[in-house]
């Protein structure tokens, strides 16, 4: 590490940039229902807006992963700052579906660019402790969602509008932009170690990387789709659905902060297996219980998804190190792309579930916008009461599949380690 590199300040600035990313998720999850009401948007339209963030992310993270070694991490983070600034301001002044769509796309691109630069930056800064430090870095994702949901909850109680809630993201955006502009950056670990571009591409085509790439689809959907949509899906099941997300993310913050002894005790693949088991139990519970029991279900779910994202990245960084920044960013892009597609599918599925429970030939638009207290509004609310949990039950299948996949990974890595010991 070069003498002029301030590792601690770079790590703090990285955490602030990820905080902006996560605030965008937390605040958007909290105001999604409000946006639907103010701009008269249905679940499918809200799904399109929410999914847009997940489209911009993989686009930016994959392109960023391809160019970060050549242009450097600092330039990527300046680009992220500019996109964050533009996206936040456009959201504040949004006037309907298309401005919300575009602003969310810009924020998604910014979020992906942050990950494209910061994941390899953290791996470069802490080469001997990658999985733990990636967990510490990524604790600011649930941390920001936790803060964002509290902002929404508090500001709504005070009668403060959603535009000001979104505007709160400008504070950490300006700070991280300033810090990164003043700091010196190292070259990526791959460049520093002399691994060739050919070796990097060969690594991302290895069977183990492809397996992890596919598993990333499931871990990302389990964590991010459920978190982003919990307010919509359980809005009629709980009096405070946003607090479910707050509890989940609060657990994730604590868990990722305590990652070091857990990862070292159970190995990354062991942590992934336990996470899949807890996530499956948590989602199923959230789809079947009501009232205060939902908060306990959210606690279980939070424990389950806590280590998914950073441990997936840490596993790749430690066990397929020649994949470099491209490998880490392909993983992040795969996760966000999967969430975007799944969100669109489930938005339509949710609307169809509701339509089935309304009178034949009824206009969903008329029922959704019906006056409070009317029979139509009551029927629409009753349809939502069952549709949301049905979507969660369908989603619970994904972590069940992951349990099987990660059990196989544990077995494979155990045997590989034995072979390496015998060879040595």
Short mmCIF file of C-alpha atoms in Angstrom, two decimals:
data_model
loop_
_atom_site.label_atom_id
_atom_site.label_comp_id
_atom_site.label_asym_id
_atom_site.label_seq_id
_atom_site.Cartn_x
_atom_site.Cartn_y
_atom_site.Cartn_z
CA UNK A 1 0.00 0.00 0.00
CA UNK A 2 1.39 3.38 -1.02
CA UNK A 3 2.41 5.68 1.84
CA UNK A 4 0.04 8.47 0.70
CA UNK A 5 -3.03 6.24 0.88
CA UNK A 6 -5.19 7.01 3.92
CA UNK A 7 -6.96 3.67 4.34
CA UNK A 8 -9.29 4.76 7.14
CA UNK A 9 -10.53 7.91 5.41
CA UNK A 10 -11.12 6.03 2.16
CA UNK A 11 -13.11 3.40 4.05
CA UNK A 12 -15.23 6.06 5.81
CA UNK A 13 -15.92 7.85 2.53
CA UNK A 14 -16.86 4.52 0.94
CA UNK A 15 -19.32 3.86 3.75
CA UNK A 16 -20.89 7.31 3.23
CA UNK A 17 -21.33 6.65 -0.48
CA UNK A 18 -23.03 3.34 0.29
CA UNK A 19 -25.17 5.15 2.87
CA UNK A 20 -26.61 7.29 0.06
CA UNK A 21 -27.31 4.13 -1.95
CA UNK A 22 -29.16 2.54 0.93
CA UNK A 23 -31.03 5.71 1.89
CA UNK A 24 -32.45 5.70 -1.63
CA UNK A 25 -33.79 2.18 -1.01
CA UNK A 26 -35.12 2.88 2.48
CA UNK A 27 -36.78 6.20 1.70
CA UNK A 28 -38.23 4.95 -1.59
CA UNK A 29 -39.62 1.84 0.15
CA UNK A 30 -41.19 4.13 2.76
CA UNK A 31 -42.78 6.57 0.30
CA UNK A 32 -43.75 4.10 -2.44
CA UNK A 33 -47.35 3.92 -1.27
CA UNK A 34 -47.50 7.73 -0.95
CA UNK A 35 -46.20 8.14 -4.50
CA UNK A 36 -48.84 5.69 -5.72
CA UNK A 37 -51.59 7.74 -4.09
CA UNK A 38 -50.28 11.19 -5.10
CA UNK A 39 -49.62 10.29 -8.74
CA UNK A 40 -52.41 7.68 -9.07
CA UNK A 41 -50.04 4.80 -9.84
CA UNK A 42 -50.95 1.11 -9.66
CA UNK A 43 -48.79 -1.73 -8.34
CA UNK A 44 -47.48 -2.50 -11.82
CA UNK A 45 -46.41 1.12 -12.34
CA UNK A 46 -44.84 1.28 -8.87
CA UNK A 47 -43.05 -1.96 -9.67
CA UNK A 48 -41.70 -0.41 -12.88
CA UNK A 49 -40.38 2.59 -10.94
CA UNK A 50 -38.83 0.45 -8.20
CA UNK A 51 -37.35 -1.97 -10.75
CA UNK A 52 -35.69 0.91 -12.61
CA UNK A 53 -33.19 1.33 -9.77
CA UNK A 54 -32.30 -2.32 -10.21
CA UNK A 55 -31.82 -1.82 -13.99
CA UNK A 56 -29.48 1.13 -13.61
CA UNK A 57 -27.45 -0.68 -10.98
CA UNK A 58 -26.35 -3.74 -13.02
CA UNK A 59 -25.71 -1.57 -16.08
CA UNK A 60 -23.36 0.67 -14.11
CA UNK A 61 -21.74 -2.04 -12.00
CA UNK A 62 -20.88 -4.27 -14.98
CA UNK A 63 -19.54 -1.41 -17.12
CA UNK A 64 -17.71 -0.07 -14.08
CA UNK A 65 -16.20 -3.49 -13.42
CA UNK A 66 -14.82 -3.56 -16.95
CA UNK A 67 -13.20 -0.11 -16.83
CA UNK A 68 -12.26 0.39 -13.17
CA UNK A 69 -8.80 -1.15 -13.61
CA UNK A 70 -7.99 1.23 -16.47
CA UNK A 71 -9.60 4.54 -15.40
CA UNK A 72 -9.23 4.11 -11.64
CA UNK A 73 -11.68 4.01 -8.75
CA UNK A 74 -11.59 7.76 -8.07
CA UNK A 75 -13.03 8.73 -11.46
CA UNK A 76 -15.83 6.21 -11.07
CA UNK A 77 -16.78 7.70 -7.71
CA UNK A 78 -16.87 11.23 -9.13
CA UNK A 79 -19.32 9.90 -11.76
CA UNK A 80 -21.38 8.27 -8.98
CA UNK A 81 -21.55 11.59 -7.11
CA UNK A 82 -22.84 13.45 -10.19
CA UNK A 83 -25.51 10.83 -10.92
CA UNK A 84 -26.63 10.76 -7.27
CA UNK A 85 -26.94 14.54 -7.24
CA UNK A 86 -28.95 14.63 -10.48
CA UNK A 87 -31.21 11.74 -9.48
CA UNK A 88 -32.04 13.10 -6.04
CA UNK A 89 -32.86 16.60 -7.34
CA UNK A 90 -35.04 15.20 -10.15
CA UNK A 91 -36.91 13.01 -7.66
CA UNK A 92 -37.66 16.02 -5.45
CA UNK A 93 -39.19 17.87 -8.40
CA UNK A 94 -40.90 14.83 -9.98
CA UNK A 95 -44.34 15.38 -11.48
CA UNK A 96 -45.48 11.87 -12.35
CA UNK A 97 -44.53 8.42 -13.61
CA UNK A 98 -41.86 9.35 -16.17
CA UNK A 99 -39.93 11.80 -14.01
CA UNK A 100 -39.97 9.27 -11.16
CA UNK A 101 -38.85 6.60 -13.63
CA UNK A 102 -35.93 8.69 -14.92
CA UNK A 103 -34.82 9.93 -11.51
CA UNK A 104 -34.86 6.40 -10.11
CA UNK A 105 -32.82 5.21 -13.11
CA UNK A 106 -30.19 7.91 -12.45
CA UNK A 107 -29.99 6.95 -8.78
CA UNK A 108 -29.72 3.28 -9.77
CA UNK A 109 -26.78 4.08 -12.07
CA UNK A 110 -25.14 6.04 -9.25
CA UNK A 111 -25.68 3.17 -6.82
CA UNK A 112 -24.13 0.68 -9.23
CA UNK A 113 -21.15 2.94 -9.85
CA UNK A 114 -20.55 3.20 -6.09
CA UNK A 115 -20.46 -0.60 -5.81
CA UNK A 116 -18.29 -0.90 -8.95
CA UNK A 117 -15.63 1.25 -7.30
CA UNK A 118 -16.02 0.56 -3.58
CA UNK A 119 -16.17 -3.25 -3.54
CA UNK A 120 -12.73 -3.59 -5.20
CA UNK A 121 -11.51 -0.61 -3.15
CA UNK A 122 -12.35 -2.35 0.14
CA UNK A 123 -10.85 -5.64 -1.10
CA UNK A 124 -7.69 -3.73 -2.08
CA UNK A 125 -7.45 -1.83 1.21
CA UNK A 126 -7.88 -5.00 3.32
CA UNK A 127 -6.34 -7.90 1.31
CA UNK A 128 -6.00 -10.18 4.37
CA UNK A 129 -9.50 -9.68 5.76
CA UNK A 130 -11.77 -9.27 2.72
CA UNK A 131 -15.00 -10.98 3.81
CA UNK A 132 -15.06 -9.30 7.22
CA UNK A 133 -14.35 -5.81 5.87
CA UNK A 134 -16.87 -6.25 3.05
CA UNK A 135 -19.42 -7.13 5.75
CA UNK A 136 -18.42 -4.00 7.71
CA UNK A 137 -18.70 -1.90 4.54
CA UNK A 138 -22.04 -3.41 3.58
CA UNK A 139 -23.53 -2.91 7.04
CA UNK A 140 -24.15 0.62 5.79
CA UNK A 141 -26.63 -0.74 3.28
CA UNK A 142 -29.13 -2.00 5.89
CA UNK A 143 -27.91 0.86 8.10
CA UNK A 144 -29.01 3.41 5.53
CA UNK A 145 -32.32 1.63 4.97
CA UNK A 146 -32.81 1.63 8.75
CA UNK A 147 -32.11 5.38 8.88
CA UNK A 148 -34.25 5.98 5.80
CA UNK A 149 -37.27 4.16 7.18
CA UNK A 150 -36.95 6.06 10.47
CA UNK A 151 -36.81 9.32 8.50
CA UNK A 152 -40.01 8.36 6.67
CA UNK A 153 -41.74 7.25 9.87
CA UNK A 154 -40.73 10.34 11.85
CA UNK A 155 -41.31 12.88 9.07
CA UNK A 156 -44.74 11.46 8.29
CA UNK A 157 -45.69 11.75 11.96
CA UNK A 158 -44.55 15.39 11.84
CA UNK A 159 -46.42 16.01 8.59
CA UNK A 160 -43.23 16.68 6.60
CA UNK A 161 -43.60 15.91 2.88
CA UNK A 162 -41.85 13.16 0.93
CA UNK A 163 -39.82 15.70 -1.07
CA UNK A 164 -37.93 16.79 2.06
CA UNK A 165 -37.44 13.14 3.03
CA UNK A 166 -35.74 12.54 -0.33
CA UNK A 167 -33.77 15.78 0.07
CA UNK A 168 -32.12 14.40 3.22
CA UNK A 169 -29.99 12.22 0.92
CA UNK A 170 -28.20 15.32 -0.33
CA UNK A 171 -26.29 15.69 2.96
CA UNK A 172 -24.18 12.48 2.80
CA UNK A 173 -23.95 12.84 -1.00
CA UNK A 174 -22.17 16.19 -0.76
CA UNK A 175 -19.91 14.93 2.05
CA UNK A 176 -18.74 11.79 0.23
CA UNK A 177 -18.24 13.74 -3.00
CA UNK A 178 -15.99 16.20 -1.18
CA UNK A 179 -13.99 13.50 0.65
CA UNK A 180 -13.29 11.43 -2.45
CA UNK A 181 -12.22 14.51 -4.40
CA UNK A 182 -9.47 15.18 -1.81
CA UNK A 183 -8.13 11.64 -1.24
CA UNK A 184 -5.54 9.59 -3.14
CA UNK A 185 -6.53 6.10 -4.31
CA UNK A 186 -4.54 2.87 -4.74
CA UNK A 187 -4.67 0.84 -7.93
CA UNK A 188 -6.94 -2.22 -7.81
CA UNK A 189 -5.63 -5.42 -6.26
CA UNK A 190 -5.57 -7.21 -9.63
CA UNK A 191 -3.43 -4.48 -11.21
CA UNK A 192 -1.12 -4.39 -8.19
CA UNK A 193 -0.63 -8.18 -8.22
CA UNK A 194 0.03 -8.33 -11.97
CA UNK A 195 -2.85 -10.68 -12.87
CA UNK A 196 -3.47 -10.42 -16.61
CA UNK A 197 -6.78 -9.53 -18.23
CA UNK A 198 -6.89 -13.00 -19.79
CA UNK A 199 -6.52 -14.67 -16.38
CA UNK A 200 -9.31 -12.45 -15.04
CA UNK A 201 -11.75 -13.46 -17.78
CA UNK A 202 -10.76 -17.11 -17.42
CA UNK A 203 -11.60 -16.89 -13.70
CA UNK A 204 -15.11 -15.50 -14.27
CA UNK A 205 -15.79 -18.41 -16.63
CA UNK A 206 -14.80 -21.04 -14.04
CA UNK A 207 -17.55 -23.44 -12.81
CA UNK A 208 -17.31 -22.17 -9.22
CA UNK A 209 -17.76 -18.54 -10.28
CA UNK A 210 -20.71 -19.40 -12.53
CA UNK A 211 -22.32 -21.31 -9.64
CA UNK A 212 -21.94 -18.33 -7.30
CA UNK A 213 -23.16 -15.98 -10.05
CA UNK A 214 -26.40 -17.98 -10.36
CA UNK A 215 -26.83 -18.20 -6.57
CA UNK A 216 -26.51 -14.42 -6.43
CA UNK A 217 -29.84 -14.20 -8.26
CA UNK A 218 -31.55 -15.93 -5.35
CA UNK A 219 -29.76 -14.21 -2.47
CA UNK A 220 -30.40 -10.73 -3.93
CA UNK A 221 -34.09 -11.40 -4.63
CA UNK A 222 -34.60 -12.83 -1.15
CA UNK A 223 -33.04 -9.79 0.52
CA UNK A 224 -33.82 -6.81 -1.70
CA UNK A 225 -37.19 -7.61 -3.27
CA UNK A 226 -38.69 -8.49 0.09
CA UNK A 227 -37.22 -5.40 1.78
CA UNK A 228 -38.19 -3.00 -1.00
CA UNK A 229 -41.79 -4.24 -1.22
CA UNK A 230 -42.63 -5.05 2.38
CA UNK A 231 -44.55 -1.79 2.83
CA UNK A 232 -46.75 -2.51 -0.18
CA UNK A 233 -47.19 -6.24 0.42
CA UNK A 234 -47.98 -6.01 4.13
CA UNK A 235 -49.55 -2.55 4.22
CA UNK A 236 -52.97 -3.99 5.05
CA UNK A 237 -51.65 -6.72 7.34
CA UNK A 238 -49.76 -4.50 9.79
CA UNK A 239 -50.49 -1.04 11.18
CA UNK A 240 -46.81 -0.11 10.74
CA UNK A 241 -45.39 -2.13 7.82
CA UNK A 242 -42.42 0.21 7.53
CA UNK A 243 -41.35 -0.83 11.05
CA UNK A 244 -41.01 -4.40 9.75
CA UNK A 245 -38.32 -3.14 7.39
CA UNK A 246 -36.78 -1.08 10.18
CA UNK A 247 -36.46 -4.16 12.42
CA UNK A 248 -35.04 -6.27 9.58
CA UNK A 249 -32.39 -3.74 8.67
CA UNK A 250 -31.55 -3.04 12.30
CA UNK A 251 -30.74 -6.72 12.79
CA UNK A 252 -28.64 -6.68 9.63
CA UNK A 253 -26.58 -3.73 10.86
CA UNK A 254 -25.73 -5.50 14.12
CA UNK A 255 -25.06 -8.81 12.39
CA UNK A 256 -22.70 -7.38 9.78
CA UNK A 257 -20.89 -5.41 12.47
CA UNK A 258 -20.24 -8.69 14.30
CA UNK A 259 -19.30 -10.58 11.13
CA UNK A 260 -15.64 -11.28 11.92
CA UNK A 261 -15.97 -14.05 14.56
CA UNK A 262 -18.95 -15.60 12.75
CA UNK A 263 -17.25 -15.76 9.33
CA UNK A 264 -14.03 -17.11 10.84
CA UNK A 265 -15.91 -19.72 12.91
CA UNK A 266 -18.24 -21.09 10.24
CA UNK A 267 -16.49 -20.14 6.93
CA UNK A 268 -18.24 -18.03 4.26
CA UNK A 269 -20.02 -21.04 2.74
CA UNK A 270 -21.25 -22.19 6.15
CA UNK A 271 -22.61 -18.72 6.87
CA UNK A 272 -24.44 -18.73 3.51
CA UNK A 273 -26.10 -22.06 4.30
CA UNK A 274 -27.30 -20.91 7.73
CA UNK A 275 -28.50 -17.64 6.20
CA UNK A 276 -30.63 -19.44 3.60
CA UNK A 277 -32.28 -21.56 6.30
CA UNK A 278 -33.17 -18.54 8.45
CA UNK A 279 -34.33 -16.48 5.45
CA UNK A 280 -36.71 -19.23 4.31
CA UNK A 281 -38.20 -19.49 7.80
CA UNK A 282 -38.49 -15.69 8.10
CA UNK A 283 -40.26 -15.10 4.78
CA UNK A 284 -42.67 -17.96 5.40
CA UNK A 285 -43.50 -16.59 8.85
CA UNK A 286 -44.09 -13.08 7.47
CA UNK A 287 -46.53 -14.55 4.95
CA UNK A 288 -48.55 -16.43 7.56
CA UNK A 289 -48.62 -14.41 10.80
CA UNK A 290 -50.26 -11.09 11.60
CA UNK A 291 -50.10 -8.37 14.25
CA UNK A 292 -47.15 -8.17 16.60
CA UNK A 293 -45.93 -11.63 15.50
CA UNK A 294 -44.88 -10.01 12.23
CA UNK A 295 -42.13 -8.15 14.06
CA UNK A 296 -40.67 -11.44 15.34
CA UNK A 297 -40.86 -12.84 11.80
CA UNK A 298 -39.01 -9.75 10.56
CA UNK A 299 -36.31 -10.40 13.17
CA UNK A 300 -35.82 -13.97 11.87
CA UNK A 301 -35.80 -12.76 8.27
CA UNK A 302 -33.23 -10.07 9.11
CA UNK A 303 -30.92 -12.67 10.65
CA UNK A 304 -31.34 -14.75 7.51
CA UNK A 305 -30.50 -12.13 4.88
CA UNK A 306 -27.95 -10.32 7.05
CA UNK A 307 -24.82 -11.89 5.55
CA UNK A 308 -26.02 -12.74 2.05
CA UNK A 309 -24.67 -9.90 -0.12
CA UNK A 310 -21.25 -9.18 1.49
CA UNK A 311 -20.47 -12.84 2.11
CA UNK A 312 -21.24 -13.75 -1.51
CA UNK A 313 -18.75 -11.05 -2.56
CA UNK A 314 -16.26 -12.08 0.11
CA UNK A 315 -16.40 -15.72 -0.98
CA UNK A 316 -15.58 -14.74 -4.57
CA UNK A 317 -12.83 -12.32 -3.49
CA UNK A 318 -11.16 -14.97 -1.32
CA UNK A 319 -11.69 -18.13 -3.37
CA UNK A 320 -11.58 -16.74 -6.93
CA UNK A 321 -9.19 -13.79 -6.40
CA UNK A 322 -8.04 -13.59 -10.02
CA UNK A 323 -11.57 -12.55 -11.06
CA UNK A 324 -10.65 -9.16 -9.58
CA UNK A 325 -12.94 -6.14 -9.70
CA UNK A 326 -14.80 -7.61 -12.67
CA UNK A 327 -15.76 -10.69 -10.66
CA UNK A 328 -17.08 -8.67 -7.73
CA UNK A 329 -19.02 -6.35 -10.00
CA UNK A 330 -20.50 -9.13 -12.13
CA UNK A 331 -21.82 -10.61 -8.89
CA UNK A 332 -23.41 -7.31 -7.86
CA UNK A 333 -24.83 -6.77 -11.34
CA UNK A 334 -26.31 -10.27 -11.40
CA UNK A 335 -28.06 -9.68 -8.10
CA UNK A 336 -29.60 -6.35 -9.03
CA UNK A 337 -30.62 -7.52 -12.52
CA UNK A 338 -32.40 -10.52 -11.01
CA UNK A 339 -34.23 -8.27 -8.54
CA UNK A 340 -35.36 -5.94 -11.36
CA UNK A 341 -36.86 -8.80 -13.39
CA UNK A 342 -38.43 -10.44 -10.36
CA UNK A 343 -39.92 -7.15 -9.19
CA UNK A 344 -41.64 -6.63 -12.54
CA UNK A 345 -42.98 -10.18 -12.57
CA UNK A 346 -44.27 -9.96 -9.02
CA UNK A 347 -45.80 -6.51 -9.55
CA UNK A 348 -48.00 -7.98 -12.27
CA UNK A 349 -48.64 -11.10 -10.17
CA UNK A 350 -49.77 -8.93 -7.25
CA UNK A 351 -52.21 -7.03 -9.48
CA UNK A 352 -53.61 -10.28 -10.88
CA UNK A 353 -54.12 -11.68 -7.37
CA UNK A 354 -56.11 -8.60 -6.43
CA UNK A 355 -58.12 -8.62 -9.68
CA UNK A 356 -59.22 -12.22 -9.02
CA UNK A 357 -60.85 -11.15 -5.77
CA UNK A 358 -62.78 -8.22 -7.27
CA UNK A 359 -66.13 -8.62 -9.08
CA UNK A 360 -65.75 -9.97 -12.61
CA UNK A 361 -65.18 -7.17 -15.10
CA UNK A 362 -64.50 -4.61 -12.35
CA UNK A 363 -62.05 -1.79 -13.04
CA UNK A 364 -59.09 -2.15 -10.68
CA UNK A 365 -58.40 1.56 -11.13
CA UNK A 366 -61.87 2.42 -9.83
CA UNK A 367 -61.47 0.19 -6.78
CA UNK A 368 -57.96 1.42 -6.01
CA UNK A 369 -59.02 5.08 -6.11
CA UNK A 370 -62.38 4.55 -4.38
CA UNK A 371 -63.23 6.90 -1.52
CA UNK A 372 -62.26 5.72 1.96
CA UNK A 373 -65.15 3.97 3.67
CA UNK A 374 -66.86 2.94 0.44
CA UNK A 375 -67.65 -0.71 -0.29
CA UNK A 376 -65.22 -0.65 -3.21
CA UNK A 377 -62.38 0.58 -0.97
CA UNK A 378 -63.23 -2.15 1.55
CA UNK A 379 -63.16 -4.86 -1.12
CA UNK A 380 -59.83 -3.58 -2.47
CA UNK A 381 -58.31 -3.56 1.04
CA UNK A 382 -59.57 -7.11 1.64
CA UNK A 383 -57.95 -8.23 -1.63
CA UNK A 384 -54.66 -6.65 -0.58
CA UNK A 385 -54.85 -8.45 2.75
CA UNK A 386 -54.34 -11.81 1.05
CA UNK A 387 -52.42 -10.82 -2.09
CA UNK A 388 -49.34 -9.51 -0.25
CA UNK A 389 -48.76 -12.65 1.84
CA UNK A 390 -49.35 -14.78 -1.29
CA UNK A 391 -46.48 -12.98 -3.03
CA UNK A 392 -44.24 -13.60 -0.01
CA UNK A 393 -45.15 -17.31 0.04
CA UNK A 394 -44.18 -17.57 -3.62
CA UNK A 395 -40.87 -15.83 -2.85
CA UNK A 396 -40.13 -18.21 0.04
CA UNK A 397 -39.40 -20.95 -2.51
CA UNK A 398 -36.17 -19.15 -3.51
CA UNK A 399 -34.28 -19.47 -0.18
CA UNK A 400 -35.42 -23.10 0.01
CA UNK A 401 -33.60 -23.72 -3.29
CA UNK A 402 -30.60 -21.83 -1.89
CA UNK A 403 -30.47 -24.19 1.11
CA UNK A 404 -29.86 -27.09 -1.27
CA UNK A 405 -27.32 -25.10 -3.32
CA UNK A 406 -25.29 -23.90 -0.33
CA UNK A 407 -25.33 -27.34 1.32
CA UNK A 408 -23.67 -28.58 -1.87
CA UNK A 409 -21.18 -25.69 -1.70
CA UNK A 410 -20.21 -26.58 1.89
CA UNK A 411 -19.61 -30.18 0.85
CA UNK A 412 -17.61 -29.12 -2.25
CA UNK A 413 -15.37 -26.67 -0.37
CA UNK A 414 -14.70 -29.22 2.39
CA UNK A 415 -13.56 -31.77 -0.17
CA UNK A 416 -11.50 -29.19 -2.07
CA UNK A 417 -9.71 -28.23 1.12
CA UNK A 418 -8.89 -31.88 1.80
CA UNK A 419 -7.47 -32.26 -1.72
CA UNK A 420 -5.35 -29.11 -1.26
CA UNK A 421 -3.99 -30.42 2.06
CA UNK A 422 -3.09 -33.81 0.51
CA UNK A 423 -1.46 -32.07 -2.49
CA UNK A 424 0.60 -29.86 -0.18
#
